[in-house]
Amino acid sequence: MAPKLTALLPDLAPWRSSRDFRLLWSQGLVTYLGSVMALIALPLQIKELTGSPLAVGVMGAVELVPLVVFGLYGGALADAVDRRRVIVLTEAGLGLLAVVLLLNAMLPRPSLWPLYVVAAGVAALAGLQRPALDSLLARIVPHNQLAAAAALNALRWQAGAIAGPALAGLVVAYAGNVPAYATTVVCFAASVLMCRRLSPAPPVEHAAKPSWRGIVEGARYAWSRPVLLGTYAIDLAAMFFAFPNTIFPFLADELDADWSLGLMYSAGAVGSLLVSLTSGWVSRTRRHGLLVVCGAAGWGLAMAAAGWTSQVWLVLACLALAGAGDMLSGLGRSTIWNQTIPDRLRGRLAGIEVLSYSVGPQLGQVRAGAMAGWTGARPAIWSGGLACVAAVGLLTMALPRLLAYDSRTDEDAARRRAQEEGPTVPAPGPDGENR
């Protein structure tokens, strides 16, 4: 194979060097394939029971408070206890909630309220789990392989996101909700068994117990770092204004293309996959802030185009382009976080990260659902895309250090790299950070 082409292929170094990374990668794929069944069946079931876009969008509001509260607490928990234990217990809890969905779907007349209760429970458990999962990566993968690991994780997500929604759309449309939820239960059971094989991940020495004081300490650290603030703010704005997934069933109706629903859910992953399959260059990139800004702006522009056109195949193409932009932004964010945040704060900052990339979609579902009920699905999508581009531009001007971020010269990245390489790190300064 030509050297230039080889350089574009994904860097497999993290897969080869870390057994725990291989386990997490495989577990994540199994979990996603199961989760996506429920993620598509749940809003479609609410639509069938109510016929209301707002009722579907309310699911985001129901998930919001548990996600915020448990996401922040989960970050403090990840710094204070064995992260593997947190992952195993929360994964088992998610499996039990899938059982509730299955039992409700098996009733002659399924109830609406359990769907909202389960959505809130999933948000709470995901908030507890994600900081432990995200903060584990920097511990099991060498510093110089973090960007490659982020690309491989994205590739895993895309493999599931392409096959999963298309398959789930067919299962739900032709077999019903019961087989979809049953698949979710089986996948979570398999995932728990895989998580139990992870190596222990105890907290750092003298780690404090989970507390609001510790959460505040992490928030102060994030507030003092303009680069981190920029990653959180841009992702939050992009998802709030331009995350229309919850109204895809109504968009398919407006386009008279019910057959396209599963493809709409998976189109973004196709674009992301194209980026990941040519992600070899990411390991050599140093301007990760530039990736965040350009990717988020591209996401918004593509979403605006998806809402503007009435041709279903052009809609799918635009959603694929949006996925490519989101992938670029996500690679930049993940790499900056893992390159700059000290391990003692990694869990708490991962809790804040959960809010930045999860609260946005939840609020975005409410915005999209409410606006679609007022104007229709297409205007709700294209107006949100344009608002996303404007917000990204304003935030970039307000936080210029994000755009200027360079892993070779950034002080926090250099400090984090030195901590990993050995004990030659300078003594801590008065605020507890190495200077």
Coordinates of C-alpha atoms in Angstrom, one line a residue:
M1 CA 0.0 0.0 0.0
A2 CA 1.3 3.5 -0.9
P3 CA 2.9 5.3 2.1
K4 CA 0.6 8.3 1.8
L5 CA -2.4 6.1 1.9
T6 CA -1.1 4.1 4.9
A7 CA -0.6 7.4 6.8
L8 CA -4.3 8.0 6.5
L9 CA -5.4 4.7 8.0
P10 CA -6.4 4.6 11.7
D11 CA -3.5 4.3 14.2
L12 CA -3.9 0.9 16.0
A13 CA -1.2 1.5 18.6
P14 CA -3.7 1.8 21.5
W15 CA -5.4 -1.5 20.5
R16 CA -2.0 -3.3 20.4
S17 CA -0.6 -1.8 23.6
S18 CA -3.5 -2.0 26.1
R19 CA -5.6 -5.0 27.0
D20 CA -8.0 -2.8 28.9
F21 CA -8.5 -0.5 25.9
R22 CA -9.4 -3.6 23.8
L23 CA -12.0 -4.6 26.5
L24 CA -13.5 -1.1 26.7
W25 CA -13.6 -0.8 23.0
S26 CA -15.4 -4.1 22.6
Q27 CA -17.7 -3.5 25.5
G28 CA -18.7 -0.1 24.2
L29 CA -19.6 -1.6 20.8
V30 CA -21.9 -4.2 22.4
T31 CA -23.5 -1.6 24.7
Y32 CA -24.1 0.8 21.8
L33 CA -25.7 -1.9 19.6
G34 CA -28.1 -2.7 22.4
S35 CA -28.7 0.9 23.4
V36 CA -29.6 2.1 19.9
M37 CA -32.5 -0.3 19.8
A38 CA -34.0 1.4 22.8
L39 CA -33.0 4.9 21.6
I40 CA -35.0 4.5 18.5
A41 CA -37.9 2.4 19.9
L42 CA -38.5 4.8 22.9
P43 CA -39.3 8.1 21.0
L44 CA -41.1 6.1 18.4
Q45 CA -43.2 4.4 21.1
I46 CA -44.0 7.8 22.6
K47 CA -45.0 9.1 19.2
E48 CA -47.3 6.1 18.7
L49 CA -48.9 6.6 22.2
T50 CA -49.4 10.4 21.9
G51 CA -48.9 11.6 18.3
S52 CA -47.2 14.7 19.8
P53 CA -43.8 16.2 18.8
L54 CA -43.7 18.0 22.2
A55 CA -44.4 14.8 24.1
V56 CA -41.3 13.3 22.4
G57 CA -39.3 16.4 23.1
V58 CA -40.3 16.4 26.8
M59 CA -38.2 13.2 27.1
G60 CA -35.1 15.5 27.0
A61 CA -36.5 17.7 29.8
V62 CA -37.1 14.6 31.9
E63 CA -33.5 13.4 31.4
L64 CA -32.0 16.8 32.1
V65 CA -32.0 17.1 35.9
P66 CA -30.8 13.6 36.6
L67 CA -28.1 14.0 34.1
V68 CA -26.8 17.2 35.6
V69 CA -27.0 16.1 39.2
F70 CA -25.6 12.6 38.8
G71 CA -23.1 13.7 36.1
L72 CA -21.4 16.1 38.5
Y73 CA -21.6 13.6 41.4
G74 CA -20.3 10.8 39.1
G75 CA -17.2 12.9 38.4
A76 CA -16.4 13.2 42.1
L77 CA -17.1 9.5 42.5
A78 CA -14.7 8.6 39.7
D79 CA -11.9 10.4 41.5
A80 CA -12.6 8.7 44.9
V81 CA -13.4 5.0 44.2
D82 CA -12.4 2.2 41.9
R83 CA -13.6 3.3 38.4
R84 CA -14.1 -0.3 37.3
R85 CA -16.6 -0.9 40.1
V86 CA -18.6 2.2 39.1
I87 CA -18.7 1.0 35.5
V88 CA -19.9 -2.5 36.3
L89 CA -22.6 -1.5 38.7
T90 CA -24.0 1.3 36.5
E91 CA -24.0 -1.0 33.5
A92 CA -26.0 -3.6 35.4
G93 CA -28.4 -0.9 36.4
L94 CA -28.9 0.2 32.8
G95 CA -29.6 -3.5 31.9
L96 CA -32.4 -3.6 34.6
L97 CA -34.0 -0.5 33.2
A98 CA -34.0 -2.2 29.8
V99 CA -35.9 -5.0 31.4
V100 CA -38.6 -2.5 32.6
L101 CA -39.0 -1.3 29.0
L102 CA -39.4 -4.8 27.8
L103 CA -42.0 -5.7 30.4
N104 CA -44.0 -2.6 29.7
A105 CA -43.9 -3.2 25.9
M106 CA -45.2 -6.7 26.5
L107 CA -48.4 -5.4 28.1
P108 CA -51.6 -5.4 26.1
R109 CA -51.7 -1.6 26.6
P110 CA -48.3 -0.2 27.3
S111 CA -48.2 2.8 29.7
L112 CA -46.6 6.1 28.9
W113 CA -45.3 7.1 32.3
P114 CA -42.7 4.2 32.6
L115 CA -41.1 5.4 29.4
Y116 CA -40.3 8.8 31.1
V117 CA -39.3 7.1 34.3
V118 CA -36.8 4.9 32.5
A119 CA -35.5 7.8 30.5
A120 CA -34.8 9.7 33.8
G121 CA -33.2 6.6 35.3
V122 CA -31.0 6.0 32.2
A123 CA -29.8 9.7 32.4
A124 CA -28.9 9.3 36.1
L125 CA -26.9 6.1 35.6
A126 CA -25.2 7.4 32.5
G127 CA -24.3 10.5 34.5
L128 CA -22.7 8.3 37.1
Q129 CA -20.9 6.1 34.6
R130 CA -19.5 8.3 31.9
P131 CA -17.0 10.2 34.1
A132 CA -15.5 6.8 35.2
L133 CA -15.4 5.6 31.6
D134 CA -14.0 8.8 30.2
S135 CA -11.4 9.3 32.9
L136 CA -10.2 5.7 32.6
L137 CA -8.9 6.3 29.1
A138 CA -6.0 8.6 30.1
R139 CA -4.9 6.0 32.6
I140 CA -4.8 2.9 30.3
V141 CA -3.5 4.6 27.2
P142 CA -0.1 6.3 26.9
H143 CA -0.1 10.1 26.5
N144 CA 1.2 10.0 22.9
Q145 CA -1.6 7.6 21.9
L146 CA -4.5 9.5 23.2
A147 CA -5.5 11.1 19.9
A148 CA -5.3 7.7 18.2
A149 CA -7.4 6.2 21.0
A150 CA -10.1 8.9 20.6
A151 CA -10.2 8.1 16.8
L152 CA -10.6 4.3 17.5
N153 CA -13.3 5.0 20.0
A154 CA -15.1 7.1 17.5
L155 CA -14.7 4.3 14.9
R156 CA -16.3 1.9 17.3
W157 CA -19.2 4.3 17.9
Q158 CA -19.7 4.8 14.2
A159 CA -19.7 1.1 13.4
G160 CA -22.6 0.7 15.9
A161 CA -24.3 3.9 14.8
I162 CA -24.4 2.9 11.2
A163 CA -25.5 -0.7 11.6
G164 CA -27.5 -0.1 14.8
P165 CA -30.1 2.5 13.7
A166 CA -30.7 0.9 10.3
L167 CA -31.2 -2.5 12.0
A168 CA -33.3 -1.0 14.8
G169 CA -35.5 0.9 12.4
L170 CA -36.3 -2.4 10.6
V171 CA -36.8 -4.3 13.8
V172 CA -39.1 -1.7 15.3
A173 CA -41.0 -1.2 12.0
Y174 CA -41.6 -4.9 11.2
A175 CA -41.2 -6.8 14.5
G176 CA -42.3 -4.2 17.1
N177 CA -40.8 -2.8 20.3
V178 CA -40.6 -6.1 22.2
P179 CA -37.8 -7.6 20.1
A180 CA -35.9 -4.3 20.2
Y181 CA -36.0 -4.0 24.0
A182 CA -35.1 -7.7 24.3
T183 CA -32.0 -7.1 22.2
T184 CA -31.1 -4.3 24.6
V185 CA -31.4 -6.5 27.6
V186 CA -29.1 -9.2 26.1
C187 CA -26.5 -6.7 25.0
F188 CA -26.3 -5.2 28.5
A189 CA -25.9 -8.6 30.1
A190 CA -22.9 -9.3 27.8
S191 CA -21.5 -5.9 28.5
V192 CA -21.5 -6.5 32.3
L193 CA -19.5 -9.7 31.9
M194 CA -16.9 -7.9 29.8
C195 CA -16.6 -4.9 32.2
R196 CA -15.9 -7.4 35.1
R197 CA -12.7 -8.4 33.2
L198 CA -11.2 -4.9 33.3
S199 CA -8.2 -4.3 35.6
P200 CA -8.9 -2.6 38.9
A201 CA -8.7 1.2 38.6
P202 CA -8.3 2.5 42.2
P203 CA -8.2 6.3 42.9
V204 CA -5.0 8.2 43.4
E205 CA -3.4 8.1 46.8
H206 CA -5.1 10.3 49.5
A207 CA -8.1 10.9 47.2
A208 CA -10.9 12.8 48.9
K209 CA -14.3 11.4 49.4
P210 CA -17.0 12.5 46.9
S211 CA -18.3 15.9 48.0
W212 CA -19.8 19.1 46.7
R213 CA -16.6 20.8 47.8
G214 CA -14.6 18.5 45.5
I215 CA -17.0 19.2 42.6
V216 CA -16.6 22.9 43.1
E217 CA -12.8 22.4 43.0
G218 CA -13.1 20.8 39.6
A219 CA -15.4 23.5 38.4
R220 CA -13.0 26.2 39.5
Y221 CA -10.2 24.5 37.6
A222 CA -12.3 24.3 34.4
W223 CA -13.3 28.0 34.8
S224 CA -9.7 29.0 35.1
R225 CA -8.8 27.3 31.8
P226 CA -10.2 29.2 28.7
V227 CA -9.3 26.3 26.4
L228 CA -11.4 23.9 28.4
L229 CA -14.3 26.5 28.7
G230 CA -14.2 26.9 24.9
T231 CA -14.6 23.1 24.3
Y232 CA -17.5 22.9 26.7
A233 CA -19.3 26.0 25.5
I234 CA -19.0 25.2 21.8
D235 CA -20.2 21.7 22.2
L236 CA -23.1 22.8 24.4
A237 CA -24.2 25.4 21.9
A238 CA -23.9 23.1 18.9
M239 CA -26.0 20.4 20.4
F240 CA -28.6 22.8 21.8
F241 CA -29.3 24.5 18.5
A242 CA -28.7 21.7 16.0
F243 CA -29.5 18.3 17.5
P244 CA -32.8 17.3 15.8
N245 CA -32.7 13.5 16.2
T246 CA -35.9 13.5 18.4
I247 CA -38.0 14.9 15.5
F248 CA -36.7 12.6 12.8
P249 CA -39.9 10.5 12.9
F250 CA -41.8 13.7 12.0
L251 CA -39.3 14.8 9.4
A252 CA -39.8 11.4 7.7
D253 CA -43.5 12.0 7.7
E254 CA -43.2 15.5 6.2
L255 CA -40.9 14.0 3.4
D256 CA -43.4 11.1 2.9
A257 CA -40.5 8.7 3.4
D258 CA -41.2 6.6 6.5
W259 CA -38.7 4.1 5.1
S260 CA -35.9 6.6 5.7
L261 CA -36.2 6.9 9.5
G262 CA -33.5 4.4 10.3
L263 CA -31.2 5.9 7.6
M264 CA -31.7 9.4 9.2
Y265 CA -30.5 8.1 12.5
S266 CA -27.4 6.4 11.0
A267 CA -26.5 9.0 8.3
G268 CA -24.5 11.1 10.7
A269 CA -22.4 8.1 11.7
V270 CA -21.6 7.4 8.0
G271 CA -20.0 10.8 7.8
S272 CA -18.2 10.3 11.1
L273 CA -16.9 6.9 9.9
L274 CA -15.4 8.5 6.8
V275 CA -13.4 10.8 9.0
S276 CA -12.3 8.0 11.4
L277 CA -11.2 5.7 8.5
T278 CA -8.9 8.4 7.4
S279 CA -7.9 9.5 10.9
G280 CA -4.2 8.5 10.7
W281 CA -3.4 12.2 10.4
V282 CA -5.0 13.0 13.8
S283 CA -1.9 11.5 15.7
R284 CA 0.2 14.2 14.0
T285 CA -2.1 17.1 14.5
R286 CA -1.3 19.6 17.2
R287 CA -4.0 22.3 16.6
H288 CA -6.9 20.5 18.2
G289 CA -8.8 23.7 19.1
L290 CA -9.0 24.4 15.4
L291 CA -10.7 21.0 14.9
V292 CA -13.2 21.8 17.6
V293 CA -14.2 25.2 16.0
C294 CA -14.3 24.1 12.4
G295 CA -16.0 20.8 13.1
A296 CA -18.8 22.5 15.2
A297 CA -19.4 25.1 12.5
G298 CA -19.5 22.4 9.8
W299 CA -22.1 20.5 11.9
G300 CA -24.3 23.6 12.0
L301 CA -24.1 24.4 8.3
A302 CA -24.8 20.8 7.3
M303 CA -27.8 20.7 9.6
A304 CA -29.2 23.9 8.2
A305 CA -28.9 22.4 4.7
A306 CA -30.6 19.2 5.8
G307 CA -33.6 21.2 7.1
W308 CA -33.8 23.4 4.0
T309 CA -33.9 20.7 1.3
S310 CA -37.0 18.6 0.6
Q311 CA -35.2 15.8 -1.2
V312 CA -34.8 12.9 1.1
W313 CA -31.5 11.7 -0.4
L314 CA -30.1 15.2 0.0
V315 CA -31.2 15.3 3.6
L316 CA -29.4 12.1 4.2
A317 CA -26.2 13.4 2.5
C318 CA -26.4 16.6 4.6
L319 CA -26.8 14.6 7.8
A320 CA -23.7 12.6 6.8
L321 CA -21.7 15.8 6.4
A322 CA -23.0 17.0 9.8
G323 CA -21.7 13.8 11.3
A324 CA -18.3 14.4 9.8
G325 CA -18.2 17.8 11.3
D326 CA -19.2 16.5 14.7
M327 CA -16.5 13.9 14.5
L328 CA -13.8 16.4 13.9
S329 CA -15.0 18.5 16.8
G330 CA -15.3 15.5 19.1
L331 CA -11.7 14.3 18.3
G332 CA -10.4 17.8 19.1
R333 CA -12.4 18.0 22.4
S334 CA -11.4 14.5 23.6
T335 CA -7.7 15.0 22.9
I336 CA -7.6 18.4 24.6
W337 CA -9.3 17.0 27.7
N338 CA -7.0 14.0 28.0
Q339 CA -3.9 16.0 27.2
T340 CA -4.4 18.8 29.7
I341 CA -6.3 17.7 32.8
P342 CA -4.3 16.2 35.7
D343 CA -5.3 12.7 36.9
R344 CA -6.4 13.8 40.3
L345 CA -9.1 16.0 38.8
R346 CA -9.8 13.8 35.8
G347 CA -13.1 12.3 37.1
R348 CA -14.5 15.6 38.2
L349 CA -13.7 17.3 34.9
A350 CA -15.1 14.2 33.1
G351 CA -18.4 15.0 35.0
I352 CA -18.4 18.5 33.6
E353 CA -17.7 17.0 30.2
V354 CA -20.7 14.8 30.5
L355 CA -22.8 17.9 31.0
S356 CA -21.2 19.7 28.0
Y357 CA -21.9 16.9 25.5
S358 CA -25.1 15.4 27.1
V359 CA -27.1 18.4 28.4
G360 CA -26.9 20.1 25.0
P361 CA -28.7 17.2 23.2
Q362 CA -31.3 16.9 26.0
L363 CA -32.1 20.6 25.8
G364 CA -31.8 20.4 22.0
Q365 CA -34.5 17.7 22.0
V366 CA -36.9 20.1 23.9
R367 CA -36.1 23.0 21.6
A368 CA -36.5 20.9 18.4
G369 CA -39.7 19.2 19.6
A370 CA -41.3 22.5 20.8
M371 CA -40.4 24.4 17.6
A372 CA -41.4 21.5 15.3
G373 CA -44.8 21.5 17.0
W374 CA -45.1 25.2 16.1
T375 CA -43.4 25.5 12.7
G376 CA -42.9 21.9 11.4
A377 CA -39.8 19.7 11.5
R378 CA -37.9 21.3 8.6
P379 CA -37.9 24.9 9.8
A380 CA -37.0 23.6 13.3
I381 CA -33.9 22.0 11.8
W382 CA -32.6 24.6 9.4
S383 CA -33.1 27.5 11.9
G384 CA -31.2 25.6 14.6
G385 CA -28.3 24.9 12.2
L386 CA -27.9 28.6 11.4
A387 CA -28.1 29.5 15.1
C388 CA -25.4 26.9 15.8
V389 CA -23.0 28.6 13.3
A390 CA -23.6 32.0 14.8
A391 CA -23.1 30.7 18.3
V392 CA -19.8 29.0 17.4
G393 CA -18.5 32.2 15.8
L394 CA -19.4 34.3 18.9
L395 CA -17.8 31.9 21.3
T396 CA -14.6 31.6 19.2
M397 CA -14.2 35.4 19.4
A398 CA -14.9 35.4 23.1
L399 CA -12.4 32.6 23.9
P400 CA -9.6 33.0 21.3
R401 CA -7.2 30.7 23.2
L402 CA -9.2 27.7 22.1
L403 CA -8.5 28.4 18.5
A404 CA -4.8 29.0 19.3
Y405 CA -4.4 25.8 21.3
D406 CA -1.2 23.8 20.3
S407 CA -0.3 20.7 22.2
R408 CA 3.4 21.4 21.7
T409 CA 3.3 24.8 23.5
D410 CA 0.3 24.7 25.8
E411 CA 1.5 24.7 29.5
D412 CA -1.2 22.3 30.8
A413 CA -0.4 19.8 28.0
A414 CA 3.3 19.9 28.8
R415 CA 2.6 19.5 32.5
R416 CA 0.3 16.5 32.0
R417 CA 2.9 14.9 29.7
A418 CA 5.6 15.4 32.3
Q419 CA 3.5 13.8 35.0
E420 CA 3.1 10.7 32.9
E421 CA 6.8 10.5 31.9
G422 CA 8.2 10.4 35.4
P423 CA 9.0 12.0 38.7
T424 CA 10.9 14.9 37.2
V425 CA 7.9 17.2 37.5
P426 CA 8.4 20.5 39.3
A427 CA 7.1 20.9 42.8
P428 CA 3.5 21.9 43.3
G429 CA 2.6 25.5 43.5
P430 CA 0.5 27.1 46.3
D431 CA -2.8 26.1 44.5
G432 CA -1.8 22.5 44.3
E433 CA -0.9 22.5 40.6
N434 CA 2.6 22.0 39.3
R435 CA 4.3 25.1 38.0

